[in-house]
Short mmCIF file of C-alpha atoms in Angstrom, two decimals:
data_model
loop_
_atom_site.label_atom_id
_atom_site.label_comp_id
_atom_site.label_asym_id
_atom_site.label_seq_id
_atom_site.Cartn_x
_atom_site.Cartn_y
_atom_site.Cartn_z
CA MET A 285 0.00 0.00 0.00
CA PHE A 286 1.37 3.43 -0.87
CA SER A 287 2.11 5.70 2.06
CA ALA A 288 0.31 9.03 2.13
CA LEU A 289 3.52 10.72 1.03
CA VAL A 290 4.07 8.40 -1.90
CA VAL A 291 0.47 8.66 -3.09
CA GLY A 292 0.56 12.43 -2.80
CA THR A 293 3.78 12.50 -4.76
CA LEU A 294 2.55 10.23 -7.51
CA LEU A 295 -0.63 12.25 -7.91
CA ALA A 296 1.56 14.48 -9.72
CA VAL A 297 3.05 11.38 -10.93
CA PRO A 298 9.55 11.52 -48.45
CA ALA A 299 9.25 12.84 -50.42
CA LEU A 300 7.50 11.88 -53.71
CA SER A 301 9.86 10.21 -56.14
CA ALA A 302 9.52 11.23 -59.74
CA ALA A 303 10.52 9.54 -62.95
CA THR A 304 14.23 10.20 -63.41
CA PRO A 305 15.83 10.95 -66.76
CA ALA A 306 18.32 8.34 -67.87
CA GLY A 307 21.23 10.75 -67.67
CA SER A 308 20.54 12.08 -64.18
CA ALA A 309 22.68 11.50 -61.10
CA SER A 310 20.04 9.19 -59.58
CA ALA A 311 19.91 7.07 -62.71
CA ALA A 312 23.67 6.75 -62.61
CA ASN A 313 23.53 5.77 -58.94
CA PRO A 314 20.89 3.04 -58.36
CA ALA A 315 21.56 3.05 -54.62
CA MET A 316 20.63 6.73 -54.44
CA ALA A 317 17.52 6.14 -56.52
CA SER A 318 16.35 3.23 -54.37
CA ALA A 319 16.76 5.30 -51.21
CA THR A 320 14.06 7.70 -52.39
CA PRO A 321 10.57 6.51 -51.29
CA SER A 322 8.06 6.02 -54.08
CA THR A 323 5.14 7.30 -52.00
CA PRO A 324 4.92 10.03 -49.35
CA ARG A 325 5.79 8.86 -45.87
CA PRO A 326 3.55 9.77 -42.96
CA THR A 327 5.00 12.21 -40.46
CA VAL A 328 6.03 10.49 -37.25
CA VAL A 329 5.29 12.62 -34.19
CA LEU A 330 7.13 11.48 -31.06
CA VAL A 331 5.95 12.53 -27.59
CA HIS A 332 8.31 11.92 -24.69
CA GLY A 333 7.12 11.21 -21.17
CA ALA A 334 7.99 12.41 -17.70
CA PHE A 335 11.61 12.56 -16.53
CA ALA A 336 12.83 12.77 -20.13
CA ASP A 337 12.97 15.12 -23.10
CA SER A 338 12.90 14.77 -26.88
CA SER A 339 16.55 13.70 -26.97
CA SER A 340 15.42 10.33 -25.58
CA TRP A 341 14.12 9.65 -29.10
CA ASP A 342 17.46 10.40 -30.82
CA GLY A 343 18.28 6.80 -31.72
CA VAL A 344 14.76 6.21 -33.02
CA ILE A 345 14.74 9.47 -34.99
CA SER A 346 18.00 8.69 -36.78
CA ARG A 347 16.68 5.30 -37.87
CA LEU A 348 13.33 6.61 -39.07
CA GLU A 349 14.93 9.46 -40.99
CA ARG A 350 17.28 7.05 -42.75
CA ARG A 351 14.16 5.21 -43.91
CA GLY A 352 12.65 8.39 -45.32
CA TYR A 353 10.19 9.37 -42.59
CA PRO A 354 9.77 13.02 -41.60
CA VAL A 355 9.93 13.16 -37.81
CA ILE A 356 8.91 15.71 -35.18
CA GLY A 357 10.00 15.24 -31.57
CA VAL A 358 7.48 17.30 -29.63
CA ALA A 359 8.60 19.09 -26.46
CA ASN A 360 5.93 17.77 -24.10
CA PRO A 361 5.29 20.55 -21.52
CA LEU A 362 4.71 18.07 -18.62
CA ARG A 363 2.41 20.53 -16.84
CA GLY A 364 -0.80 18.47 -16.74
CA LEU A 365 -2.66 16.00 -18.92
CA ALA A 366 -5.27 18.39 -20.31
CA ASP A 367 -2.73 21.13 -21.03
CA ASP A 368 -0.13 18.76 -22.48
CA SER A 369 -2.70 17.06 -24.71
CA ALA A 370 -3.96 20.42 -25.94
CA TYR A 371 -0.41 21.43 -26.80
CA VAL A 372 0.28 18.24 -28.77
CA SER A 373 -3.10 18.62 -30.47
CA SER A 374 -2.07 22.10 -31.59
CA VAL A 375 1.08 20.64 -33.13
CA LEU A 376 -1.01 18.05 -34.99
CA ASP A 377 -3.13 20.89 -36.38
CA THR A 378 -0.08 22.18 -38.26
CA ILE A 379 0.89 18.92 -39.98
CA PRO A 380 -0.55 18.21 -43.43
CA GLY A 381 -0.99 14.61 -44.44
CA PRO A 382 -1.02 11.40 -42.40
CA VAL A 383 0.56 11.15 -38.96
CA ILE A 384 1.82 8.25 -36.85
CA LEU A 385 1.57 9.46 -33.25
CA VAL A 386 3.92 7.85 -30.74
CA GLY A 387 4.06 8.23 -26.96
CA HIS A 388 6.48 6.97 -24.33
CA SER A 389 5.52 6.56 -20.67
CA TYR A 390 3.27 9.47 -19.56
CA GLY A 391 3.41 10.59 -23.20
CA GLY A 392 1.08 7.68 -23.95
CA ALA A 393 -1.65 9.32 -21.88
CA VAL A 394 -1.00 12.55 -23.75
CA ILE A 395 -1.37 11.03 -27.22
CA THR A 396 -4.49 9.15 -26.09
CA ASP A 397 -6.24 12.48 -25.56
CA ALA A 398 -4.44 14.59 -28.18
CA ALA A 399 -5.34 12.41 -31.18
CA VAL A 400 -9.10 12.77 -30.72
CA ASP A 401 -10.74 14.65 -33.63
CA HIS A 402 -7.59 14.41 -35.76
CA PRO A 403 -8.52 12.24 -38.77
CA ASN A 404 -4.97 12.55 -40.12
CA VAL A 405 -3.66 10.48 -37.19
CA LYS A 406 -3.60 7.02 -38.73
CA ALA A 407 -1.98 5.04 -35.91
CA LEU A 408 -1.07 5.33 -32.25
CA VAL A 409 2.11 3.67 -31.00
CA TYR A 410 2.58 3.18 -27.26
CA VAL A 411 6.15 2.62 -26.04
CA ALA A 412 6.23 1.37 -22.42
CA ALA A 413 3.38 3.83 -21.95
CA PHE A 414 0.11 4.62 -20.27
CA ALA A 415 -2.96 4.08 -22.47
CA PRO A 416 -5.76 5.14 -20.13
CA ASP A 417 -9.48 4.74 -20.60
CA GLU A 418 -11.93 7.60 -20.11
CA GLY A 419 -11.83 8.86 -16.53
CA GLU A 420 -8.72 6.82 -15.72
CA SER A 421 -5.42 8.26 -14.51
CA GLY A 422 -1.86 7.01 -14.43
CA LEU A 423 -2.12 6.80 -10.65
CA ALA A 424 -5.20 4.60 -10.91
CA ILE A 425 -3.43 2.27 -13.35
CA LEU A 426 -0.44 1.85 -11.04
CA GLY A 427 -2.85 1.18 -8.19
CA LYS A 428 -4.36 -1.75 -10.11
CA TYR A 429 -1.00 -3.25 -11.05
CA PRO A 430 1.43 -3.01 -8.14
CA GLY A 431 5.17 -3.38 -8.52
CA SER A 432 6.27 0.06 -9.70
CA MET A 433 9.48 1.27 -8.05
CA LEU A 434 8.80 4.83 -9.16
CA PRO A 435 6.80 6.36 -6.26
CA PRO A 436 9.45 6.01 -3.53
CA ALA A 437 12.17 7.17 -5.95
CA LEU A 438 10.61 10.59 -6.53
CA THR A 439 12.04 13.88 -5.29
CA VAL A 440 9.66 16.85 -5.07
CA ARG A 441 10.65 20.47 -5.68
CA PRO A 442 8.23 23.39 -5.48
CA PHE A 443 7.77 25.91 -8.25
CA PRO A 444 5.49 28.97 -8.34
CA GLY A 445 1.98 27.58 -8.40
CA GLY A 446 2.75 23.91 -7.86
CA GLN A 447 5.26 21.12 -7.31
CA ASP A 448 7.49 19.18 -9.66
CA ALA A 449 8.55 15.54 -9.39
CA TYR A 450 11.97 14.24 -10.41
CA VAL A 451 13.44 10.75 -10.17
CA SER A 452 16.23 10.91 -7.60
CA PRO A 453 19.58 10.61 -9.40
CA GLY A 454 20.67 7.70 -7.23
CA ASP A 455 17.58 5.72 -8.20
CA PHE A 456 17.26 6.82 -11.81
CA ARG A 457 19.11 4.00 -13.53
CA GLN A 458 17.54 1.21 -11.46
CA VAL A 459 13.99 2.53 -11.87
CA PHE A 460 14.05 4.12 -15.31
CA ALA A 461 16.99 2.91 -17.38
CA ALA A 462 18.40 -0.34 -16.00
CA ASP A 463 19.56 -1.61 -19.42
CA VAL A 464 21.13 1.69 -20.50
CA PRO A 465 24.91 2.07 -20.02
CA ALA A 466 25.69 3.66 -16.65
CA GLY A 467 27.34 6.76 -18.10
CA GLU A 468 24.43 7.47 -20.43
CA ALA A 469 21.92 6.88 -17.63
CA ARG A 470 23.75 9.44 -15.46
CA LEU A 471 23.40 12.03 -18.22
CA MET A 472 19.72 11.20 -18.59
CA ALA A 473 19.22 11.61 -14.85
CA ALA A 474 21.00 14.97 -14.76
CA GLY A 475 19.07 16.35 -17.73
CA GLN A 476 15.64 14.91 -16.92
CA ARG A 477 12.54 17.08 -17.34
CA PRO A 478 10.32 17.12 -14.23
CA VAL A 479 6.58 16.53 -14.36
CA ALA A 480 3.99 18.52 -12.41
CA LEU A 481 2.83 16.43 -9.46
CA ALA A 482 -0.82 16.59 -10.45
CA ALA A 483 -0.28 15.14 -13.94
CA PHE A 484 -0.40 11.45 -13.03
CA GLY A 485 -3.61 11.92 -11.05
CA GLU A 486 -5.46 13.77 -13.81
CA PRO A 487 -8.13 11.63 -15.51
CA SER A 488 -8.08 11.00 -19.24
CA SER A 489 -10.82 12.09 -21.59
CA ALA A 490 -12.37 9.85 -24.27
CA PRO A 491 -9.50 7.70 -25.58
CA ALA A 492 -8.39 7.88 -29.19
CA TRP A 493 -7.41 4.20 -29.17
CA LYS A 494 -11.09 3.30 -29.38
CA THR A 495 -11.24 4.65 -32.94
CA ILE A 496 -7.59 4.67 -34.13
CA PRO A 497 -5.51 1.48 -34.67
CA SER A 498 -2.76 1.07 -32.10
CA TRP A 499 0.54 -0.71 -31.56
CA PHE A 500 2.18 -1.35 -28.19
CA LEU A 501 5.80 -2.01 -27.25
CA VAL A 502 5.91 -3.69 -23.83
CA ALA A 503 9.13 -3.35 -21.84
CA GLY A 504 9.47 -6.75 -20.21
CA ALA A 505 11.51 -5.58 -17.21
CA ASP A 506 9.92 -2.16 -16.71
CA ARG A 507 10.23 -0.93 -13.11
CA ALA A 508 8.24 2.27 -13.61
CA ILE A 509 5.08 0.97 -15.30
CA PRO A 510 4.71 -2.75 -14.49
CA PRO A 511 4.78 -4.96 -17.60
CA ALA A 512 1.48 -6.52 -16.50
CA ALA A 513 -0.13 -3.08 -16.68
CA GLU A 514 1.29 -2.48 -20.16
CA GLN A 515 0.03 -5.86 -21.36
CA ALA A 516 -3.43 -5.21 -19.93
CA MET A 517 -3.68 -1.77 -21.54
CA ALA A 518 -2.53 -3.20 -24.86
CA ARG A 519 -5.18 -5.95 -24.74
CA ARG A 520 -7.89 -3.48 -23.82
CA ALA A 521 -6.98 -1.20 -26.72
CA GLY A 522 -6.73 -4.12 -29.15
CA SER A 523 -3.14 -3.13 -29.88
CA ARG A 524 -0.73 -5.16 -31.97
CA THR A 525 1.82 -5.91 -29.31
CA SER A 526 5.54 -6.59 -29.21
CA VAL A 527 7.36 -7.56 -25.99
CA ILE A 528 11.06 -7.03 -25.40
CA ARG A 529 12.20 -9.26 -22.57
CA GLY A 530 14.60 -7.60 -20.16
CA ALA A 531 13.93 -4.10 -21.47
CA SER A 532 13.73 -1.22 -19.02
CA HIS A 533 11.30 1.68 -19.04
CA ALA A 534 13.80 3.50 -21.27
CA VAL A 535 13.31 0.89 -24.00
CA LEU A 536 13.33 3.60 -26.69
CA VAL A 537 16.93 4.38 -25.67
CA SER A 538 18.17 0.82 -25.12
CA HIS A 539 16.32 -0.71 -28.11
CA PRO A 540 15.97 1.99 -30.78
CA ASP A 541 15.94 -0.56 -33.62
CA ALA A 542 12.95 -2.45 -32.23
CA THR A 543 11.15 0.79 -31.40
CA ALA A 544 11.67 2.19 -34.89
CA HIS A 545 10.63 -1.13 -36.42
CA LEU A 546 7.29 -1.10 -34.57
CA ILE A 547 6.63 2.49 -35.63
CA GLU A 548 7.41 1.62 -39.23
CA ALA A 549 5.11 -1.42 -39.00
CA ALA A 550 2.29 0.87 -37.89
CA ALA A 551 3.04 3.26 -40.75
CA ARG A 552 3.03 0.49 -43.36
CA ALA A 553 -0.14 -1.11 -42.04
CA THR A 554 -2.08 2.15 -42.17
CA SER A 555 -0.70 3.63 -45.41
#
């Protein structure tokens, strides 16, 4: 059972290819020609979660860009679910053409709300993420599936108008990034983005996964969101699911190939 302090803390918690003349550079270089996609790629929009920033997607971004996908790593404000979802929704408003919307961790709750009423969002991809139902919060999900090491690892710092939660540096690798090299995990801990304490307790609105196809990458050794919770949310959403045994919550950092592959699978299936 969470102590009052822990519960209070967690409450926070392509381009188009064209016919090429025979004498052009692309015709002379078949490898260059084959690298150009024959149809427009959807834009991949990546939404990071709490205790991270968009640089956590760097390995995934480099792989997707090499495959011809335009990518946007959104700077998730981490101020509250309604506000963060509205911000991501405003970004989606500016993107012409199809979108594959991807969320990690708390970012999964954000994309669940942000994608509603965006017909250009063709797929949702959850990466070791929350995928809440209407009226459900991240806190409620963790309450149903015990085993998270996150609540006691949080450090709280006040800011004008509220409180922020960080993962304590000494606990960061064990809780968040156990399969990431120690030096890299230290950098992630030092540069982590805090989340407003109320964010994890804020209930979700009507979930986009009820109307948009979804994919789910389950981190098999996640110590922040229990793997059993991820599996249950994936089943409920009818997601096509991939499990990486031994992967930490930072699976997008430790397994960028598998993460990019799942995103590309979603893009191909919905193109």
